[in-house]
Amino acid sequence: MTARTSDPTRPDAVIARGPDLTDRLAYLVQDDLLHRTVYTDPELFDLEMQRVFGGSWVFLAHESEIPEAGDYVRRQMGKRQILIVRTEHGEVKGLLNRCTHRGTTLVPSEAGCAKRFVCPYHGWAFDLDGRIANLPVSDSYDRLHERPFDLGQVAIGIRAGFIFGTLAADPMPVDDWLGAAGPWLDLHVARYPGGRLKVQRRRIVQEFAANWKMSWDNAADGIHATFAHASYNTLGKSADTKTVLARNPAVTPMVSRTLGHGHCVVDQRPGIPDGPWSTMRPLPTRAEIEASLRERGETRREMFDLMTGDMINLSIFPNLIFVGNQIMVPEPVAPDRTRVAFYLTMAPEAPEEVDLMRLRVDEDFLSFGTPDDFEMFERVQEGLRVDEEEWIDISRGTGAGDVTGEDGLVTGTVASEAPMRAYLAEWKRLMSKPVPTTVRRARIEESRFMQTIRQRQMKREQNS
């Protein structure tokens, strides 16, 4: 349990910010209805940045992106820039990209390697673990012991190489938060030879003019693919390929499941008896890559299936979505603006042909399918501007196919909106009451600056 102090001038303050919204959200988010302002209200958006993207666990990076000491990547956590760093001792730290002097951002680049972080404004320098390493004119600071200048940090939790962070003062263990989603995350990693998955640092960034939650409404929506992706499905048919998206969602054996804490999964495997690779249409260099793989004697189905997605769409609320061979990370910018980062995942222990083909597969849907989704998001956001039409229906599947287990988790067809209702229930829980948050810091008592202050205090005491 973290010690509580509500004095905002203290660097170790634990503060629960904002109003109690319990009654208001009980009206806005109902069992089968959702109010339009959940997507449009600027005040709700600002509170989301505190309570959802600060008071809960948030995906930040993968360990393969920072393999060596000094490696770092810069990521977004709501409105905060976070540096995910590998220290000299191999630890993973999540440092606020903010100098503790005037607030200057320390690192302008998205990724790199450094021995320490130096503020370009006044020369303050910080070690990889966040401890202050150089404070110019340190003798001019009389109360350094009351104002520790180590970089602020977020709590870090890691599962299967995936790094999560939170500012919650007393967060639940990350494995408990993942809950039923944890084994699905492990399963995703286990398909890679040697259990080794590599996330590419270089990312593709796109934007859509709509609320970030549109990504979650869409993540487990099995019906939209038949209609929104009609052009993509036509491409598949023209190549005599039975893509998953073209199938009737009302008769497929594919299922969706809620996993607690807003997480969900769509398992398409029951509808693909011949495996994921059987759903892929012709792509550039596909024939050559397949031939090269067979020439080296590789005929295992799982190796060919590895060249495409595992057909398990796992979504970990609020910002980690697995789609095909890539990780999709929504980054909220404004109530009606969202940045999306796409990270390609690689299989370093597999033959090189596998990763070459994974590149082609990623280009395929990102080029032809993702624009369809973004267009729908923007059209929905535009429709939500109509004040007189206040409500959205989210009832699909309720009493019509959904099965609730003893654990309270729901299994339904891919046509069910149970995953949408489940993530909104978690959103409502997080948003209803102020969440106590705190900025963590490395100890400073052992620093040479603290020793200088102590020596000065001792001299004063001796002279008094």
XYZ file of C-alpha atoms in Angstrom:
464
model
C 0.000 0.000 0.000
C 1.389 3.395 -1.024
C 1.601 6.013 1.726
C -0.901 8.804 1.079
C -0.155 12.521 0.932
C -2.481 14.903 -0.873
C -0.127 17.900 -0.819
C 0.308 18.554 -4.569
C 3.658 20.286 -3.985
C 5.121 17.027 -2.713
C 6.804 14.954 -5.446
C 5.371 11.785 -3.873
C 1.805 13.095 -3.723
C -1.068 10.659 -4.235
C -4.000 12.552 -5.688
C -7.418 11.480 -6.965
C -8.372 14.154 -9.484
C -11.734 15.203 -10.831
C -15.397 14.747 -9.903
C -17.433 11.667 -9.034
C -19.328 10.706 -12.205
C -21.157 7.633 -10.905
C -24.685 8.972 -11.413
C -23.926 10.641 -14.735
C -22.308 7.557 -16.259
C -25.108 5.312 -15.005
C -27.297 7.334 -17.372
C -24.842 7.576 -20.274
C -23.829 3.888 -20.325
C -26.795 1.540 -19.925
C -27.132 -2.200 -20.492
C -28.021 -1.924 -24.159
C -27.861 1.798 -24.870
C -24.983 4.259 -25.097
C -25.200 8.062 -25.159
C -23.514 9.910 -27.997
C -21.550 12.206 -25.639
C -19.348 9.266 -24.591
C -17.629 9.892 -27.939
C -17.960 13.675 -28.226
C -17.639 15.337 -24.788
C -14.255 17.117 -24.335
C -14.532 16.955 -20.536
C -15.012 13.194 -20.618
C -12.037 12.924 -22.959
C -9.789 14.825 -20.531
C -10.871 12.561 -17.683
C -10.164 9.496 -19.858
C -6.563 10.647 -20.171
C -6.313 10.654 -16.351
C -8.428 7.672 -15.319
C -8.216 5.214 -18.227
C -4.766 6.115 -19.588
C -3.269 6.912 -16.181
C -5.199 5.032 -13.535
C -5.136 1.648 -15.287
C -2.484 -0.480 -16.972
C -1.613 0.692 -20.495
C 0.507 -1.066 -23.135
C 3.787 0.775 -23.745
C 6.295 -1.406 -25.624
C 7.785 -4.865 -26.105
C 11.053 -5.996 -24.545
C 12.498 -6.883 -27.954
C 12.490 -3.168 -28.812
C 15.027 -2.406 -26.064
C 17.377 -5.432 -26.020
C 20.546 -3.665 -24.800
C 21.420 -1.328 -21.931
C 20.685 2.249 -22.920
C 18.100 1.313 -25.560
C 14.911 3.332 -25.316
C 11.669 3.994 -27.144
C 9.384 6.963 -26.631
C 5.697 6.163 -26.291
C 2.451 7.912 -25.477
C 0.397 7.245 -22.331
C -2.635 9.463 -22.750
C -1.181 12.976 -22.898
C 2.144 11.906 -21.350
C 5.326 11.007 -23.209
C 7.020 7.985 -21.610
C 10.566 6.721 -22.190
C 10.787 2.940 -21.942
C 14.425 2.289 -21.074
C 16.705 -0.715 -20.507
C 19.033 0.171 -17.623
C 22.639 -0.919 -17.094
C 21.352 -3.681 -14.810
C 18.870 -4.973 -17.369
C 15.795 -3.509 -15.685
C 12.963 -1.904 -17.639
C 11.994 1.592 -16.513
C 9.188 3.872 -17.611
C 10.398 7.467 -17.260
C 8.363 10.597 -17.879
C 9.951 12.443 -20.801
C 9.973 15.627 -18.755
C 12.859 17.399 -17.031
C 12.077 17.949 -13.350
C 13.364 21.520 -13.582
C 11.109 23.397 -16.034
C 9.311 20.506 -17.720
C 11.343 20.456 -20.939
C 11.027 17.216 -22.897
C 14.372 15.425 -22.787
C 14.210 13.197 -25.857
C 12.883 14.369 -29.242
C 13.399 11.056 -31.077
C 11.090 8.035 -31.073
C 13.880 5.557 -30.330
C 17.608 5.364 -29.730
C 20.380 4.406 -27.346
C 21.827 6.669 -24.637
C 24.157 6.572 -21.638
C 22.080 9.236 -19.903
C 19.373 11.765 -20.709
C 20.463 15.420 -20.799
C 18.066 18.354 -20.802
C 18.926 20.704 -23.686
C 17.653 23.742 -21.766
C 19.803 23.946 -18.601
C 22.016 20.866 -18.768
C 20.380 18.725 -16.103
C 21.331 15.091 -16.698
C 19.691 11.861 -15.583
C 20.886 8.267 -15.429
C 19.000 5.489 -17.194
C 17.128 4.632 -13.983
C 15.922 8.236 -13.666
C 18.312 9.382 -10.953
C 19.679 12.867 -11.376
C 23.337 12.639 -12.391
C 24.279 16.257 -13.004
C 22.741 19.362 -11.494
C 24.524 22.539 -12.602
C 25.220 24.985 -9.763
C 23.979 22.456 -7.205
C 25.107 24.606 -4.259
C 22.421 27.126 -5.114
C 19.681 24.655 -4.146
C 19.029 24.902 -0.423
C 16.014 22.564 -0.149
C 16.960 19.783 -2.498
C 16.048 17.223 0.154
C 12.435 18.431 -0.005
C 12.303 18.542 -3.788
C 13.927 15.384 -5.171
C 14.717 15.996 -8.815
C 14.877 12.403 -10.056
C 12.734 11.802 -13.138
C 9.144 10.778 -12.575
C 8.336 7.154 -13.334
C 5.348 4.920 -13.969
C 4.920 1.471 -12.449
C 5.949 -1.277 -14.882
C 4.440 -4.742 -15.368
C 5.574 -7.318 -17.942
C 3.863 -10.407 -19.367
C 5.282 -12.493 -22.228
C 7.628 -9.624 -23.133
C 4.833 -7.045 -23.370
C 5.469 -3.996 -21.191
C 2.594 -2.217 -19.464
C 2.667 0.922 -17.327
C 0.379 2.752 -14.912
C 0.322 5.772 -12.617
C -2.201 4.162 -10.274
C -1.036 4.484 -6.683
C -1.994 0.915 -5.815
C -2.393 -1.021 -9.075
C -3.447 -4.634 -9.106
C -0.699 -7.016 -10.306
C -0.519 -6.947 -14.087
C -1.282 -10.675 -14.324
C -4.472 -10.158 -12.297
C -5.441 -7.250 -14.520
C -4.894 -9.339 -17.649
C -6.902 -12.163 -16.094
C -8.379 -14.448 -18.739
C -6.551 -12.476 -21.455
C -3.167 -13.603 -20.098
C -3.294 -17.166 -21.478
C -4.405 -15.825 -24.862
C -1.386 -13.500 -24.865
C 0.866 -16.444 -23.990
C -0.710 -18.467 -26.808
C 0.005 -15.706 -29.283
C 3.701 -15.706 -28.367
C 3.958 -19.517 -28.255
C 3.318 -19.842 -32.012
C 6.688 -18.203 -32.712
C 9.612 -20.673 -32.913
C 11.439 -20.715 -29.600
C 8.708 -18.488 -28.146
C 10.630 -15.505 -29.561
C 8.653 -12.625 -30.965
C 10.314 -9.437 -32.177
C 8.491 -6.135 -32.502
C 9.907 -3.741 -35.067
C 10.757 -0.328 -33.619
C 9.870 1.448 -36.836
C 6.144 1.891 -36.981
C 3.494 3.024 -39.421
C 1.381 5.872 -38.038
C -2.028 6.818 -39.400
C -4.860 8.980 -38.087
C -8.626 9.027 -38.227
C -10.965 11.902 -37.364
C -12.995 10.112 -34.714
C -12.940 9.044 -31.074
C -10.388 6.415 -30.001
C -13.123 4.080 -28.717
C -14.224 3.458 -32.293
C -11.241 1.096 -32.491
C -12.745 -0.944 -29.657
C -16.248 -0.934 -31.095
C -14.730 -2.383 -34.260
C -12.140 -4.791 -32.800
C -14.559 -7.649 -32.120
C -17.333 -6.700 -34.545
C -17.813 -9.708 -36.813
C -20.570 -8.228 -38.939
C -18.858 -5.122 -40.276
C -16.324 -7.138 -42.290
C -19.007 -8.402 -44.681
C -20.114 -4.880 -45.570
C -17.385 -2.329 -44.753
C -14.722 -4.516 -46.393
C -16.733 -5.323 -49.509
C -13.942 -4.153 -51.836
C -11.358 -6.247 -49.978
C -13.636 -9.262 -50.199
C -14.071 -8.654 -53.941
C -10.301 -8.782 -54.355
C -10.297 -12.163 -52.631
C -13.085 -13.526 -54.777
C -11.373 -12.383 -57.957
C -8.392 -14.500 -56.916
C -10.649 -17.455 -56.025
C -9.767 -17.102 -52.339
C -12.333 -17.631 -49.594
C -11.277 -14.898 -47.206
C -12.560 -15.015 -43.650
C -14.100 -11.575 -44.030
C -16.389 -12.651 -46.859
C -18.146 -15.343 -44.847
C -21.649 -15.011 -43.420
C -21.132 -14.141 -39.723
C -24.517 -15.619 -38.856
C -23.495 -19.173 -39.760
C -19.766 -19.292 -39.016
C -18.528 -21.372 -36.056
C -16.141 -18.548 -35.123
C -16.714 -17.155 -31.615
C -16.155 -14.026 -29.567
C -15.383 -13.984 -25.845
C -15.168 -11.315 -23.184
C -12.125 -11.719 -20.936
C -12.693 -9.265 -18.081
C -11.386 -5.718 -17.501
C -12.539 -4.749 -20.987
C -10.384 -7.326 -22.788
C -11.870 -9.574 -25.471
C -10.966 -12.074 -28.177
C -12.433 -13.197 -31.496
C -11.341 -16.731 -32.326
C -11.678 -17.348 -36.055
C -9.902 -20.720 -36.044
C -13.061 -22.867 -35.787
C -14.131 -21.433 -39.135
C -10.780 -22.146 -40.826
C -10.252 -25.933 -40.836
C -7.433 -25.682 -43.404
C -5.441 -23.172 -41.350
C -4.706 -19.445 -41.695
C -2.514 -19.732 -44.786
C -5.429 -21.200 -46.752
C -7.222 -17.842 -46.525
C -4.445 -15.809 -48.154
C -4.927 -14.585 -51.695
C -2.017 -14.111 -54.113
C 0.375 -11.385 -52.999
C 3.559 -9.933 -54.512
C 6.459 -12.428 -54.197
C 4.214 -15.050 -52.557
C 4.943 -17.762 -55.137
C 8.707 -17.154 -54.986
C 8.800 -17.162 -51.186
C 6.727 -20.336 -50.937
C 8.998 -22.056 -53.480
C 12.128 -20.974 -51.593
C 10.731 -22.303 -48.332
C 9.893 -25.676 -49.884
C 13.316 -25.889 -51.520
C 14.948 -25.837 -48.118
C 12.705 -28.762 -47.149
C 10.180 -26.831 -45.085
C 6.719 -28.359 -45.513
C 5.208 -27.983 -42.036
C 1.796 -26.337 -42.120
C 2.502 -24.318 -38.978
C 5.467 -22.656 -40.675
C 3.308 -21.509 -43.574
C 0.548 -20.451 -41.176
C 3.161 -18.365 -39.340
C 3.510 -16.189 -42.428
C 0.064 -14.751 -41.753
C -1.909 -13.934 -38.612
C -3.028 -16.619 -36.186
C -6.696 -15.720 -36.789
C -7.089 -14.792 -33.130
C -7.985 -11.127 -32.717
C -6.967 -10.388 -29.130
C -7.765 -6.937 -27.728
C -6.339 -5.788 -24.392
C -8.096 -2.672 -23.128
C -7.444 0.194 -23.515
C -4.775 0.281 -26.238
C -3.395 -3.057 -27.462
C -5.041 -4.798 -30.414
C -3.562 -7.795 -32.259
C -4.520 -7.805 -35.940
C -2.825 -10.270 -38.276
C 0.961 -9.968 -37.977
C 0.872 -6.570 -36.381
C 0.129 -4.767 -33.159
C -2.320 -1.894 -33.412
C -2.027 0.786 -30.714
C -4.660 3.592 -30.638
C -3.321 6.887 -29.244
C -6.072 9.384 -28.329
C -5.319 12.945 -29.444
C -8.690 14.702 -29.088
C -12.349 13.644 -28.713
C -12.580 13.449 -32.502
C -8.994 12.615 -33.435
C -6.996 9.414 -32.954
C -3.485 8.461 -33.965
C -2.905 4.744 -34.590
C 0.536 3.137 -34.511
C 1.030 -0.189 -36.312
C 3.995 -2.337 -35.263
C 5.044 -5.320 -37.373
C 5.931 -8.447 -35.426
C 8.665 -10.777 -36.677
C 9.736 -14.390 -36.052
C 13.548 -14.227 -35.605
C 13.934 -18.001 -35.094
C 12.034 -18.893 -38.282
C 13.491 -19.140 -41.820
C 13.996 -15.696 -43.358
C 11.267 -16.381 -45.920
C 8.681 -16.258 -43.123
C 9.453 -12.661 -42.164
C 9.681 -11.598 -45.804
C 6.180 -12.917 -46.380
C 4.887 -11.375 -43.152
C 5.849 -7.991 -44.577
C 3.754 -8.593 -47.686
C 0.791 -9.834 -45.625
C 0.883 -6.737 -43.417
C 0.942 -4.427 -46.419
C -2.141 -6.160 -47.784
C -4.786 -5.439 -45.156
C -3.196 -2.170 -44.029
C -3.496 -0.904 -47.607
C -6.932 -2.262 -48.496
C -8.804 -3.025 -45.269
C -7.747 -0.433 -42.705
C -8.907 2.546 -44.841
C -12.389 0.988 -44.869
C -12.432 0.902 -41.057
C -11.183 4.471 -40.707
C -13.827 5.728 -43.118
C -16.557 4.049 -41.072
C -15.176 5.533 -37.832
C -15.254 9.035 -39.303
C -18.762 8.587 -40.680
C -19.988 7.431 -37.275
C -18.313 10.412 -35.571
C -19.987 12.767 -38.030
C -23.364 11.172 -37.336
C -22.878 11.594 -33.601
C -22.858 15.377 -34.060
C -26.659 15.255 -34.344
C -27.831 16.448 -30.914
C -31.406 15.288 -31.357
C -30.411 11.626 -31.880
C -28.844 10.921 -28.512
C -28.595 7.135 -28.240
C -26.664 4.268 -29.819
C -27.929 0.675 -29.713
C -25.438 -1.908 -28.382
C -27.851 -4.780 -27.705
C -26.877 -7.275 -30.435
C -26.495 -10.752 -28.949
C -28.274 -10.074 -25.658
C -30.817 -12.881 -25.203
C -30.051 -14.042 -28.727
C -27.070 -16.349 -28.535
C -24.810 -14.967 -25.824
C -23.887 -17.407 -23.060
C -22.626 -16.122 -19.714
C -20.343 -18.462 -17.776
C -20.044 -18.874 -14.031
C -17.095 -16.477 -14.133
C -19.318 -13.782 -15.620
C -17.516 -13.852 -18.978
C -19.625 -14.003 -22.122
C -19.211 -16.242 -25.155
C -21.140 -15.476 -28.323
C -20.983 -15.538 -32.078
C -18.819 -13.014 -33.903
C -22.060 -11.107 -34.495
C -22.461 -10.409 -30.774
C -21.818 -6.960 -29.307
C -20.946 -8.489 -25.922
C -17.256 -7.427 -26.245
C -18.395 -3.847 -26.842
C -20.668 -3.904 -23.811
C -17.880 -5.444 -21.734
C -15.226 -2.841 -22.537
C -17.761 -0.060 -21.942
C -18.533 -1.564 -18.521
C -14.811 -1.369 -17.673
C -14.608 2.163 -19.076
C -17.574 3.102 -16.907
C -15.946 1.566 -13.814
C -12.681 3.422 -14.349
C -14.363 6.718 -15.182
C -16.983 6.794 -12.423
C -14.746 7.789 -9.508
C -11.415 9.638 -9.163
C -8.493 7.201 -9.326
C -5.614 7.813 -6.856
C -2.448 8.256 -8.923
C 1.159 9.037 -8.103
C 4.451 9.682 -9.872
C 7.148 7.277 -8.718
C 10.803 8.274 -8.373
C 14.180 6.662 -7.750
C 15.756 7.325 -4.368
C 17.874 10.448 -4.217
C 19.207 10.257 -0.647
C 22.393 8.517 -1.788
C 23.244 11.070 -4.499
C 26.217 13.375 -4.132
C 23.881 16.378 -4.344
C 21.985 15.154 -1.298
C 25.283 14.663 0.509
C 26.223 18.266 -0.284
C 22.963 19.474 1.231
C 23.470 17.340 4.330
C 26.972 18.724 4.812
C 25.637 22.267 4.560
C 22.932 21.505 7.117
C 25.463 20.015 9.502
C 27.597 23.176 9.292
C 24.547 25.301 10.069
C 23.721 23.158 13.084
C 27.297 23.405 14.334
C 27.310 27.186 13.958
C 23.949 27.710 15.610
